[in-house]
Amino acid sequence: MEEVPVIDIASSLTGDAQAKKRAAEEIRRACEEIGFFAITGHGVQDSQIDLVKKQAHAFFARPLEFKELSGQPPEKICRGYTRVGSRAFAYSIGKKTPPDLNESYGMGPVDSVPAHLKGTPAERLFFMPNYWPKDIPQFKTAFESYYRSMEPLAAHLLGLFALALGLDERYFDTRINQHTSTMRVIYYGPQEEPPEPGQLRGGEHTDFGTLTILKAENAPGGLEVKTRSGNWIAVKAEPGAFVCNIGDIMMRWTNNHWISNLHRVTNPPPELSNIGRTSVVFFHNPNVDAEIRCENGFYGAEREEQYPPEKFGDIYLNKQMKSQHMTTDDKKTGSAGV
C-alpha cells in the first residue's frame, strides 16, 4: 500500500456478523501492508471532539508558568503538562535527535486501580490519578468524556482484529478489561525559529501499545508514515475520520505478521511556520500484567516465535522511558513490578 485506506465501520457497530467480517478483512489487509487505516462511521459525536479541542486550545494559550502548575510527575508518565523539548520519540527506536517540537497534556485510566495492583509499582506507573488545571472549568469534563468515548471504540476494533486473525471475537476481552490506555492532546505550535538539523515536531517512532486512535487538524506540518517501499507519505486528516495504527504490542501478538510502522510529524514549510496544529491521540494499551506472546491461532503455528513472552508493563516502560529521558540505553529505567 502506498496510501492509508479509509474503512467505514458503521455497519459493523450494529452487530451484523457479515459486516464485521467485511470490516475485519479490510483491516487485516491494512495491518499487514502498512499498519495504518482511517475509520469513518465510528459513532463518536463531533461535539465531543470539538469540546476537547476547545478546552485544549484555551489551556495551551496560557502562559508557561500557568501550564507548568500542572506539570508531568517525576515518573515521566502520561499525566499533566509536558513543555516543548521534554521528549524525543526517535530515542525509543535507538535514534538520537534533538527534542521534539510539541507540548502536550496527558491523562490515563479513569477507573480505579485493580485491587491486585494496589501497593505495587504498577499502581503508581499505570494508575496514578489524573489531575487537572485550575480555572478552566470544563477541561476535566471534556477530557474524561472523550476518553470514555474511545474505550468502547477501541474495544470494538480489538474485536475486529480478533476476527481478522481467525480468532474468537472476544479473544482480547480478558487482556484489556483493566486496560492502561492513555490520552494526550498535543499542540504543535508556530515555529518562530528554524528547527535544528534533524529536529521534527514528532520524531520517527513506532507506537508502544496495541492501537492508536488519532484525531488531527488539517494544517501544515502533519503525520507521515513510511511504506514498505521506503517512501514517506502524508496521512490526510479526512473530515469525520479517525486515523488508526497498530503498535508494537499488536505486532508482537501477531508474531510480526502485522506492522507497527514508523511514522513521524513533520515541520511545516517555512512560509507556513506561523500556523499551529492540534492532535487528540488515544493510545490503547492492554492490562499491565497481560502476557504478550504469539498465540498459535495467529495464522497457524508454523512460524517460530519472534519474541520471548513478556508482560506488557515491562515492554511499554522500556520504550516510553527512552523517549522521555532521551536515552538509547537498553537498560530499563522503570519496572511495572509484575
PDB file of N, CA, C and O in Angstrom, residues 49 52-53 56 59-60 72 76-89 99-109 130 132 139 142-144 146-147 150 180-188 201-203 205-208 211-216 242 263 265 277-285 316 320 323-324:
ATOM      1  N   ILE A  49     -15.485  15.898  20.125  1.00  0.00           N
ATOM      2  CA  ILE A  49     -14.178  16.236  19.567  1.00  0.00           C
ATOM      3  C   ILE A  49     -13.942  17.734  19.657  1.00  0.00           C
ATOM      4  O   ILE A  49     -12.866  18.194  20.070  1.00  0.00           O
ATOM      5  N   VAL A  52     -13.188  18.965  23.394  1.00  0.00           N
ATOM      6  CA  VAL A  52     -11.854  18.694  23.935  1.00  0.00           C
ATOM      7  C   VAL A  52     -10.811  19.569  23.251  1.00  0.00           C
ATOM      8  O   VAL A  52      -9.873  20.066  23.887  1.00  0.00           O
ATOM      9  N   LYS A  53     -10.987  19.850  21.961  1.00  0.00           N
ATOM     10  CA  LYS A  53     -10.051  20.744  21.276  1.00  0.00           C
ATOM     11  C   LYS A  53     -10.176  22.173  21.800  1.00  0.00           C
ATOM     12  O   LYS A  53      -9.172  22.869  22.001  1.00  0.00           O
ATOM     13  N   ALA A  56      -8.480  22.357  25.112  1.00  0.00           N
ATOM     14  CA  ALA A  56      -7.031  22.268  24.932  1.00  0.00           C
ATOM     15  C   ALA A  56      -6.458  23.581  24.409  1.00  0.00           C
ATOM     16  O   ALA A  56      -5.413  24.049  24.882  1.00  0.00           O
ATOM     17  N   PHE A  59      -6.136  26.007  27.157  1.00  0.00           N
ATOM     18  CA  PHE A  59      -5.015  25.704  28.048  1.00  0.00           C
ATOM     19  C   PHE A  59      -3.684  26.092  27.422  1.00  0.00           C
ATOM     20  O   PHE A  59      -2.863  26.771  28.059  1.00  0.00           O
ATOM     21  N   PHE A  60      -3.445  25.677  26.195  1.00  0.00           N
ATOM     22  CA  PHE A  60      -2.137  25.926  25.582  1.00  0.00           C
ATOM     23  C   PHE A  60      -1.893  27.417  25.318  1.00  0.00           C
ATOM     24  O   PHE A  60      -0.738  27.832  25.159  1.00  0.00           O
ATOM     25  N   GLN A  72       4.057  17.451  34.371  1.00  0.00           N
ATOM     26  CA  GLN A  72       4.204  15.996  34.401  1.00  0.00           C
ATOM     27  C   GLN A  72       4.894  15.546  35.684  1.00  0.00           C
ATOM     28  O   GLN A  72       5.822  16.204  36.159  1.00  0.00           O
ATOM     29  N   LYS A  76       7.620  10.559  34.879  1.00  0.00           N
ATOM     30  CA  LYS A  76       7.591  10.768  33.429  1.00  0.00           C
ATOM     31  C   LYS A  76       6.521   9.935  32.735  1.00  0.00           C
ATOM     32  O   LYS A  76       6.714   9.434  31.625  1.00  0.00           O
ATOM     33  N   ILE A  77       5.383   9.779  33.398  1.00  0.00           N
ATOM     34  CA  ILE A  77       4.284   9.061  32.783  1.00  0.00           C
ATOM     35  C   ILE A  77       3.293  10.052  32.186  1.00  0.00           C
ATOM     36  O   ILE A  77       3.430  11.260  32.344  1.00  0.00           O
ATOM     37  N   CYS A  78       2.281   9.528  31.502  1.00  0.00           N
ATOM     38  CA  CYS A  78       1.350  10.370  30.747  1.00  0.00           C
ATOM     39  C   CYS A  78       0.294  10.978  31.669  1.00  0.00           C
ATOM     40  O   CYS A  78      -0.852  10.538  31.709  1.00  0.00           O
ATOM     41  N   ARG A  79       0.714  11.988  32.406  1.00  0.00           N
ATOM     42  CA  ARG A  79      -0.190  12.773  33.229  1.00  0.00           C
ATOM     43  C   ARG A  79       0.259  14.236  33.144  1.00  0.00           C
ATOM     44  O   ARG A  79       1.447  14.543  33.233  1.00  0.00           O
ATOM     45  N   GLY A  80      -0.700  15.138  33.022  1.00  0.00           N
ATOM     46  CA  GLY A  80      -0.397  16.541  33.104  1.00  0.00           C
ATOM     47  C   GLY A  80       0.346  17.099  31.904  1.00  0.00           C
ATOM     48  O   GLY A  80       0.373  16.510  30.814  1.00  0.00           O
ATOM     49  N   TYR A  81       0.981  18.237  32.125  1.00  0.00           N
ATOM     50  CA  TYR A  81       1.577  19.044  31.057  1.00  0.00           C
ATOM     51  C   TYR A  81       3.041  18.703  30.824  1.00  0.00           C
ATOM     52  O   TYR A  81       3.817  18.545  31.768  1.00  0.00           O
ATOM     53  N   THR A  82       3.418  18.584  29.547  1.00  0.00           N
ATOM     54  CA  THR A  82       4.824  18.488  29.164  1.00  0.00           C
ATOM     55  C   THR A  82       5.147  19.633  28.208  1.00  0.00           C
ATOM     56  O   THR A  82       4.441  19.854  27.235  1.00  0.00           O
ATOM     57  N   ARG A  83       6.205  20.350  28.508  1.00  0.00           N
ATOM     58  CA  ARG A  83       6.578  21.523  27.719  1.00  0.00           C
ATOM     59  C   ARG A  83       7.338  21.113  26.470  1.00  0.00           C
ATOM     60  O   ARG A  83       7.772  19.973  26.328  1.00  0.00           O
ATOM     61  N   VAL A  84       7.512  22.059  25.569  1.00  0.00           N
ATOM     62  CA  VAL A  84       8.282  21.811  24.345  1.00  0.00           C
ATOM     63  C   VAL A  84       9.703  21.372  24.722  1.00  0.00           C
ATOM     64  O   VAL A  84      10.333  21.955  25.600  1.00  0.00           O
ATOM     65  N   GLY A  85      10.184  20.326  24.063  1.00  0.00           N
ATOM     66  CA  GLY A  85      11.538  19.840  24.321  1.00  0.00           C
ATOM     67  C   GLY A  85      11.641  18.815  25.422  1.00  0.00           C
ATOM     68  O   GLY A  85      12.743  18.450  25.833  1.00  0.00           O
ATOM     69  N   SER A  86      10.498  18.299  25.910  1.00  0.00           N
ATOM     70  CA  SER A  86      10.515  17.351  27.027  1.00  0.00           C
ATOM     71  C   SER A  86      10.801  15.918  26.616  1.00  0.00           C
ATOM     72  O   SER A  86      11.087  15.079  27.459  1.00  0.00           O
ATOM     73  N   ARG A  87      10.664  15.609  25.335  1.00  0.00           N
ATOM     74  CA  ARG A  87      10.857  14.227  24.892  1.00  0.00           C
ATOM     75  C   ARG A  87      11.348  14.233  23.450  1.00  0.00           C
ATOM     76  O   ARG A  87      11.232  15.227  22.743  1.00  0.00           O
ATOM     77  N   ALA A  88      11.861  13.089  23.058  1.00  0.00           N
ATOM     78  CA  ALA A  88      12.266  12.880  21.668  1.00  0.00           C
ATOM     79  C   ALA A  88      11.935  11.433  21.333  1.00  0.00           C
ATOM     80  O   ALA A  88      12.618  10.507  21.773  1.00  0.00           O
ATOM     81  N   PHE A  89      10.874  11.227  20.556  1.00  0.00           N
ATOM     82  CA  PHE A  89      10.375   9.879  20.327  1.00  0.00           C
ATOM     83  C   PHE A  89      11.359   9.003  19.567  1.00  0.00           C
ATOM     84  O   PHE A  89      11.329   7.778  19.700  1.00  0.00           O
ATOM     85  N   PRO A  99      15.267  17.370  20.696  1.00  0.00           N
ATOM     86  CA  PRO A  99      13.925  17.161  21.253  1.00  0.00           C
ATOM     87  C   PRO A  99      12.822  17.533  20.263  1.00  0.00           C
ATOM     88  O   PRO A  99      12.990  18.394  19.401  1.00  0.00           O
ATOM     89  N   ASP A 100      11.684  16.863  20.415  1.00  0.00           N
ATOM     90  CA  ASP A 100      10.541  17.110  19.539  1.00  0.00           C
ATOM     91  C   ASP A 100       9.901  18.464  19.842  1.00  0.00           C
ATOM     92  O   ASP A 100       9.866  18.912  20.991  1.00  0.00           O
ATOM     93  N   LEU A 101       9.354  19.084  18.789  1.00  0.00           N
ATOM     94  CA  LEU A 101       8.777  20.419  18.899  1.00  0.00           C
ATOM     95  C   LEU A 101       7.272  20.343  19.126  1.00  0.00           C
ATOM     96  O   LEU A 101       6.470  20.584  18.221  1.00  0.00           O
ATOM     97  N   ASN A 102       6.906  19.976  20.326  1.00  0.00           N
ATOM     98  CA  ASN A 102       5.487  19.953  20.694  1.00  0.00           C
ATOM     99  C   ASN A 102       5.348  20.062  22.200  1.00  0.00           C
ATOM    100  O   ASN A 102       6.283  19.809  22.953  1.00  0.00           O
ATOM    101  N   GLU A 103       4.170  20.465  22.644  1.00  0.00           N
ATOM    102  CA  GLU A 103       3.796  20.422  24.048  1.00  0.00           C
ATOM    103  C   GLU A 103       2.490  19.645  24.145  1.00  0.00           C
ATOM    104  O   GLU A 103       1.773  19.504  23.148  1.00  0.00           O
ATOM    105  N   SER A 104       2.182  19.119  25.322  1.00  0.00           N
ATOM    106  CA  SER A 104       1.005  18.258  25.406  1.00  0.00           C
ATOM    107  C   SER A 104       0.433  18.234  26.811  1.00  0.00           C
ATOM    108  O   SER A 104       1.064  18.689  27.780  1.00  0.00           O
ATOM    109  N   TYR A 105      -0.790  17.689  26.897  1.00  0.00           N
ATOM    110  CA  TYR A 105      -1.405  17.412  28.193  1.00  0.00           C
ATOM    111  C   TYR A 105      -1.920  15.981  28.149  1.00  0.00           C
ATOM    112  O   TYR A 105      -2.612  15.585  27.205  1.00  0.00           O
ATOM    113  N   GLY A 106      -1.570  15.199  29.170  1.00  0.00           N
ATOM    114  CA  GLY A 106      -1.893  13.777  29.148  1.00  0.00           C
ATOM    115  C   GLY A 106      -2.741  13.324  30.315  1.00  0.00           C
ATOM    116  O   GLY A 106      -2.780  13.961  31.375  1.00  0.00           O
ATOM    117  N   MET A 107      -3.416  12.201  30.112  1.00  0.00           N
ATOM    118  CA  MET A 107      -4.203  11.559  31.160  1.00  0.00           C
ATOM    119  C   MET A 107      -4.142  10.051  30.973  1.00  0.00           C
ATOM    120  O   MET A 107      -3.760   9.552  29.915  1.00  0.00           O
ATOM    121  N   GLY A 108      -4.519   9.326  32.034  1.00  0.00           N
ATOM    122  CA  GLY A 108      -4.554   7.875  31.990  1.00  0.00           C
ATOM    123  C   GLY A 108      -5.916   7.343  32.379  1.00  0.00           C
ATOM    124  O   GLY A 108      -6.926   8.051  32.258  1.00  0.00           O
ATOM    125  N   PRO A 109      -5.985   6.106  32.859  1.00  0.00           N
ATOM    126  CA  PRO A 109      -7.273   5.487  33.154  1.00  0.00           C
ATOM    127  C   PRO A 109      -8.136   6.322  34.096  1.00  0.00           C
ATOM    128  O   PRO A 109      -7.643   6.957  35.029  1.00  0.00           O
ATOM    129  N   ASN A 130      -5.449  11.024  37.714  1.00  0.00           N
ATOM    130  CA  ASN A 130      -5.282  12.177  36.842  1.00  0.00           C
ATOM    131  C   ASN A 130      -5.439  13.464  37.642  1.00  0.00           C
ATOM    132  O   ASN A 130      -6.077  13.486  38.697  1.00  0.00           O
ATOM    133  N   TRP A 132      -5.778  18.025  37.047  1.00  0.00           N
ATOM    134  CA  TRP A 132      -6.306  18.932  36.040  1.00  0.00           C
ATOM    135  C   TRP A 132      -5.945  20.386  36.353  1.00  0.00           C
ATOM    136  O   TRP A 132      -5.801  20.753  37.516  1.00  0.00           O
ATOM    137  N   PHE A 139     -12.418  21.613  31.385  1.00  0.00           N
ATOM    138  CA  PHE A 139     -11.261  20.861  30.898  1.00  0.00           C
ATOM    139  C   PHE A 139     -11.367  19.386  31.285  1.00  0.00           C
ATOM    140  O   PHE A 139     -11.291  18.487  30.430  1.00  0.00           O
ATOM    141  N   ALA A 142     -14.333  17.559  29.573  1.00  0.00           N
ATOM    142  CA  ALA A 142     -14.107  17.321  28.145  1.00  0.00           C
ATOM    143  C   ALA A 142     -13.136  16.167  27.920  1.00  0.00           C
ATOM    144  O   ALA A 142     -13.369  15.296  27.073  1.00  0.00           O
ATOM    145  N   PHE A 143     -12.052  16.142  28.683  1.00  0.00           N
ATOM    146  CA  PHE A 143     -11.053  15.097  28.514  1.00  0.00           C
ATOM    147  C   PHE A 143     -11.612  13.731  28.911  1.00  0.00           C
ATOM    148  O   PHE A 143     -11.435  12.742  28.201  1.00  0.00           O
ATOM    149  N   GLU A 144     -12.278  13.663  30.062  1.00  0.00           N
ATOM    150  CA  GLU A 144     -12.810  12.376  30.516  1.00  0.00           C
ATOM    151  C   GLU A 144     -13.902  11.864  29.585  1.00  0.00           C
ATOM    152  O   GLU A 144     -13.981  10.652  29.313  1.00  0.00           O
ATOM    153  N   TYR A 146     -14.193  12.406  26.353  1.00  0.00           N
ATOM    154  CA  TYR A 146     -13.550  11.922  25.133  1.00  0.00           C
ATOM    155  C   TYR A 146     -12.897  10.566  25.383  1.00  0.00           C
ATOM    156  O   TYR A 146     -13.030   9.634  24.579  1.00  0.00           O
ATOM    157  N   TYR A 147     -12.200  10.451  26.504  1.00  0.00           N
ATOM    158  CA  TYR A 147     -11.557   9.181  26.860  1.00  0.00           C
ATOM    159  C   TYR A 147     -12.598   8.062  26.943  1.00  0.00           C
ATOM    160  O   TYR A 147     -12.381   6.954  26.421  1.00  0.00           O
ATOM    161  N   MET A 150     -13.640   6.779  23.621  1.00  0.00           N
ATOM    162  CA  MET A 150     -12.614   5.987  22.943  1.00  0.00           C
ATOM    163  C   MET A 150     -12.570   4.549  23.462  1.00  0.00           C
ATOM    164  O   MET A 150     -12.217   3.623  22.715  1.00  0.00           O
ATOM    165  N   THR A 180      -4.789  -0.023  30.374  1.00  0.00           N
ATOM    166  CA  THR A 180      -3.957   1.058  30.911  1.00  0.00           C
ATOM    167  C   THR A 180      -3.783   2.170  29.878  1.00  0.00           C
ATOM    168  O   THR A 180      -2.734   2.810  29.808  1.00  0.00           O
ATOM    169  N   SER A 181      -4.805   2.397  29.080  1.00  0.00           N
ATOM    170  CA  SER A 181      -4.725   3.338  27.967  1.00  0.00           C
ATOM    171  C   SER A 181      -4.477   4.771  28.444  1.00  0.00           C
ATOM    172  O   SER A 181      -4.877   5.157  29.545  1.00  0.00           O
ATOM    173  N   THR A 182      -3.828   5.537  27.591  1.00  0.00           N
ATOM    174  CA  THR A 182      -3.563   6.944  27.879  1.00  0.00           C
ATOM    175  C   THR A 182      -4.087   7.810  26.742  1.00  0.00           C
ATOM    176  O   THR A 182      -4.376   7.319  25.652  1.00  0.00           O
ATOM    177  N   MET A 183      -4.205   9.085  27.009  1.00  0.00           N
ATOM    178  CA  MET A 183      -4.652  10.042  26.003  1.00  0.00           C
ATOM    179  C   MET A 183      -3.827  11.310  26.141  1.00  0.00           C
ATOM    180  O   MET A 183      -3.532  11.757  27.255  1.00  0.00           O
ATOM    181  N   ARG A 184      -3.436  11.853  25.010  1.00  0.00           N
ATOM    182  CA  ARG A 184      -2.691  13.107  25.012  1.00  0.00           C
ATOM    183  C   ARG A 184      -3.285  14.041  23.973  1.00  0.00           C
ATOM    184  O   ARG A 184      -3.589  13.611  22.852  1.00  0.00           O
ATOM    185  N   VAL A 185      -3.447  15.303  24.349  1.00  0.00           N
ATOM    186  CA  VAL A 185      -3.726  16.340  23.368  1.00  0.00           C
ATOM    187  C   VAL A 185      -2.402  17.069  23.129  1.00  0.00           C
ATOM    188  O   VAL A 185      -1.764  17.550  24.067  1.00  0.00           O
ATOM    189  N   ILE A 186      -1.981  17.062  21.872  1.00  0.00           N
ATOM    190  CA  ILE A 186      -0.655  17.566  21.511  1.00  0.00           C
ATOM    191  C   ILE A 186      -0.809  18.856  20.709  1.00  0.00           C
ATOM    192  O   ILE A 186      -1.597  18.920  19.760  1.00  0.00           O
ATOM    193  N   TYR A 187      -0.047  19.863  21.092  1.00  0.00           N
ATOM    194  CA  TYR A 187      -0.060  21.129  20.368  1.00  0.00           C
ATOM    195  C   TYR A 187       1.308  21.347  19.727  1.00  0.00           C
ATOM    196  O   TYR A 187       2.338  21.401  20.411  1.00  0.00           O
ATOM    197  N   TYR A 188       1.296  21.430  18.413  1.00  0.00           N
ATOM    198  CA  TYR A 188       2.498  21.736  17.645  1.00  0.00           C
ATOM    199  C   TYR A 188       2.423  23.220  17.305  1.00  0.00           C
ATOM    200  O   TYR A 188       1.736  23.630  16.369  1.00  0.00           O
ATOM    201  N   ARG A 201       8.596  18.020  14.549  1.00  0.00           N
ATOM    202  CA  ARG A 201       7.518  18.171  15.524  1.00  0.00           C
ATOM    203  C   ARG A 201       7.334  16.887  16.328  1.00  0.00           C
ATOM    204  O   ARG A 201       7.038  16.932  17.521  1.00  0.00           O
ATOM    205  N   GLY A 202       7.512  15.750  15.677  1.00  0.00           N
ATOM    206  CA  GLY A 202       7.485  14.452  16.348  1.00  0.00           C
ATOM    207  C   GLY A 202       8.433  13.520  15.620  1.00  0.00           C
ATOM    208  O   GLY A 202       8.210  13.192  14.454  1.00  0.00           O
ATOM    209  N   GLY A 203       9.500  13.093  16.285  1.00  0.00           N
ATOM    210  CA  GLY A 203      10.494  12.255  15.634  1.00  0.00           C
ATOM    211  C   GLY A 203       9.941  10.893  15.248  1.00  0.00           C
ATOM    212  O   GLY A 203       8.946  10.419  15.800  1.00  0.00           O
ATOM    213  N   HIS A 205       9.102   7.098  14.969  1.00  0.00           N
ATOM    214  CA  HIS A 205       8.967   6.108  16.023  1.00  0.00           C
ATOM    215  C   HIS A 205       7.852   5.146  15.653  1.00  0.00           C
ATOM    216  O   HIS A 205       7.114   5.359  14.689  1.00  0.00           O
ATOM    217  N   THR A 206       7.749   4.082  16.398  1.00  0.00           N
ATOM    218  CA  THR A 206       6.558   3.229  16.366  1.00  0.00           C
ATOM    219  C   THR A 206       5.839   3.432  17.687  1.00  0.00           C
ATOM    220  O   THR A 206       6.451   3.798  18.693  1.00  0.00           O
ATOM    221  N   ASP A 207       4.524   3.213  17.699  1.00  0.00           N
ATOM    222  CA  ASP A 207       3.782   3.344  18.948  1.00  0.00           C
ATOM    223  C   ASP A 207       3.968   2.098  19.802  1.00  0.00           C
ATOM    224  O   ASP A 207       4.253   1.021  19.298  1.00  0.00           O
ATOM    225  N   PHE A 208       3.788   2.268  21.113  1.00  0.00           N
ATOM    226  CA  PHE A 208       4.222   1.241  22.052  1.00  0.00           C
ATOM    227  C   PHE A 208       3.127   0.246  22.422  1.00  0.00           C
ATOM    228  O   PHE A 208       3.435  -0.813  22.966  1.00  0.00           O
ATOM    229  N   LEU A 211      -3.041  -0.166  19.941  1.00  0.00           N
ATOM    230  CA  LEU A 211      -3.795   0.561  18.927  1.00  0.00           C
ATOM    231  C   LEU A 211      -3.793   2.038  19.272  1.00  0.00           C
ATOM    232  O   LEU A 211      -3.950   2.412  20.434  1.00  0.00           O
ATOM    233  N   THR A 212      -3.618   2.885  18.254  1.00  0.00           N
ATOM    234  CA  THR A 212      -3.684   4.331  18.424  1.00  0.00           C
ATOM    235  C   THR A 212      -4.840   4.866  17.592  1.00  0.00           C
ATOM    236  O   THR A 212      -5.018   4.471  16.439  1.00  0.00           O
ATOM    237  N   ILE A 213      -5.629   5.756  18.200  1.00  0.00           N
ATOM    238  CA  ILE A 213      -6.742   6.402  17.506  1.00  0.00           C
ATOM    239  C   ILE A 213      -6.497   7.907  17.542  1.00  0.00           C
ATOM    240  O   ILE A 213      -6.478   8.515  18.614  1.00  0.00           O
ATOM    241  N   LEU A 214      -6.315   8.500  16.376  1.00  0.00           N
ATOM    242  CA  LEU A 214      -5.874   9.894  16.259  1.00  0.00           C
ATOM    243  C   LEU A 214      -6.929  10.757  15.581  1.00  0.00           C
ATOM    244  O   LEU A 214      -7.505  10.363  14.557  1.00  0.00           O
ATOM    245  N   LYS A 215      -7.140  11.945  16.165  1.00  0.00           N
ATOM    246  CA  LYS A 215      -7.930  12.979  15.516  1.00  0.00           C
ATOM    247  C   LYS A 215      -7.029  14.191  15.348  1.00  0.00           C
ATOM    248  O   LYS A 215      -6.617  14.819  16.320  1.00  0.00           O
ATOM    249  N   ALA A 216      -6.711  14.512  14.096  1.00  0.00           N
ATOM    250  CA  ALA A 216      -5.779  15.600  13.816  1.00  0.00           C
ATOM    251  C   ALA A 216      -6.470  16.704  13.029  1.00  0.00           C
ATOM    252  O   ALA A 216      -7.480  16.482  12.363  1.00  0.00           O
ATOM    253  N   PHE A 242     -11.200   9.097  11.917  1.00  0.00           N
ATOM    254  CA  PHE A 242     -10.060   8.903  12.814  1.00  0.00           C
ATOM    255  C   PHE A 242      -8.988   8.134  12.050  1.00  0.00           C
ATOM    256  O   PHE A 242      -9.302   7.225  11.270  1.00  0.00           O
ATOM    257  N   HIS A 263       6.433   6.179  11.887  1.00  0.00           N
ATOM    258  CA  HIS A 263       5.745   7.392  11.487  1.00  0.00           C
ATOM    259  C   HIS A 263       6.386   8.584  12.194  1.00  0.00           C
ATOM    260  O   HIS A 263       7.168   8.418  13.135  1.00  0.00           O
ATOM    261  N   VAL A 265       5.944  13.279  12.699  1.00  0.00           N
ATOM    262  CA  VAL A 265       5.183  14.506  12.453  1.00  0.00           C
ATOM    263  C   VAL A 265       6.171  15.540  11.929  1.00  0.00           C
ATOM    264  O   VAL A 265       7.128  15.908  12.622  1.00  0.00           O
ATOM    265  N   ARG A 277      -0.891  23.482  15.128  1.00  0.00           N
ATOM    266  CA  ARG A 277      -1.650  22.274  14.810  1.00  0.00           C
ATOM    267  C   ARG A 277      -1.921  21.515  16.105  1.00  0.00           C
ATOM    268  O   ARG A 277      -1.032  21.394  16.955  1.00  0.00           O
ATOM    269  N   THR A 278      -3.144  21.003  16.259  1.00  0.00           N
ATOM    270  CA  THR A 278      -3.517  20.260  17.450  1.00  0.00           C
ATOM    271  C   THR A 278      -3.965  18.844  17.075  1.00  0.00           C
ATOM    272  O   THR A 278      -4.691  18.660  16.107  1.00  0.00           O
ATOM    273  N   SER A 279      -3.522  17.866  17.846  1.00  0.00           N
ATOM    274  CA  SER A 279      -3.941  16.475  17.656  1.00  0.00           C
ATOM    275  C   SER A 279      -4.437  15.909  18.970  1.00  0.00           C
ATOM    276  O   SER A 279      -3.868  16.195  20.037  1.00  0.00           O
ATOM    277  N   VAL A 280      -5.498  15.108  18.893  1.00  0.00           N
ATOM    278  CA  VAL A 280      -6.014  14.388  20.063  1.00  0.00           C
ATOM    279  C   VAL A 280      -5.724  12.911  19.825  1.00  0.00           C
ATOM    280  O   VAL A 280      -6.180  12.339  18.833  1.00  0.00           O
ATOM    281  N   VAL A 281      -4.962  12.302  20.725  1.00  0.00           N
ATOM    282  CA  VAL A 281      -4.471  10.940  20.491  1.00  0.00           C
ATOM    283  C   VAL A 281      -4.834  10.030  21.663  1.00  0.00           C
ATOM    284  O   VAL A 281      -4.500  10.319  22.814  1.00  0.00           O
ATOM    285  N   PHE A 282      -5.517   8.932  21.350  1.00  0.00           N
ATOM    286  CA  PHE A 282      -5.837   7.904  22.336  1.00  0.00           C
ATOM    287  C   PHE A 282      -4.952   6.704  22.064  1.00  0.00           C
ATOM    288  O   PHE A 282      -4.985   6.118  20.979  1.00  0.00           O
ATOM    289  N   PHE A 283      -4.137   6.345  23.058  1.00  0.00           N
ATOM    290  CA  PHE A 283      -3.227   5.204  22.941  1.00  0.00           C
ATOM    291  C   PHE A 283      -3.815   4.043  23.740  1.00  0.00           C
ATOM    292  O   PHE A 283      -3.788   4.057  24.971  1.00  0.00           O
ATOM    293  N   HIS A 284      -4.347   3.058  23.032  1.00  0.00           N
ATOM    294  CA  HIS A 284      -4.937   1.916  23.733  1.00  0.00           C
ATOM    295  C   HIS A 284      -3.844   0.932  24.144  1.00  0.00           C
ATOM    296  O   HIS A 284      -3.024   0.509  23.329  1.00  0.00           O
ATOM    297  N   ASN A 285      -3.856   0.585  25.421  1.00  0.00           N
ATOM    298  CA  ASN A 285      -2.903  -0.367  25.977  1.00  0.00           C
ATOM    299  C   ASN A 285      -3.651  -1.475  26.700  1.00  0.00           C
ATOM    300  O   ASN A 285      -4.690  -1.231  27.313  1.00  0.00           O
ATOM    301  N   TYR A 316       6.373  -1.843  27.624  1.00  0.00           N
ATOM    302  CA  TYR A 316       5.958  -0.457  27.436  1.00  0.00           C
ATOM    303  C   TYR A 316       6.927   0.519  28.102  1.00  0.00           C
ATOM    304  O   TYR A 316       7.358   1.501  27.502  1.00  0.00           O
ATOM    305  N   GLN A 320       8.942   3.770  26.527  1.00  0.00           N
ATOM    306  CA  GLN A 320       8.429   5.055  26.999  1.00  0.00           C
ATOM    307  C   GLN A 320       9.519   5.858  27.690  1.00  0.00           C
ATOM    308  O   GLN A 320       9.674   7.067  27.454  1.00  0.00           O
ATOM    309  N   SER A 323      12.208   7.488  25.368  1.00  0.00           N
ATOM    310  CA  SER A 323      11.791   8.729  24.713  1.00  0.00           C
ATOM    311  C   SER A 323      11.720   9.868  25.710  1.00  0.00           C
ATOM    312  O   SER A 323      12.056  11.011  25.386  1.00  0.00           O
ATOM    313  N   GLN A 324      11.292   9.590  26.949  1.00  0.00           N
ATOM    314  CA  GLN A 324      11.143  10.641  27.940  1.00  0.00           C
ATOM    315  C   GLN A 324      12.485  11.122  28.484  1.00  0.00           C
ATOM    316  O   GLN A 324      12.676  12.312  28.725  1.00  0.00           O
TER     317      GLN A 324
END
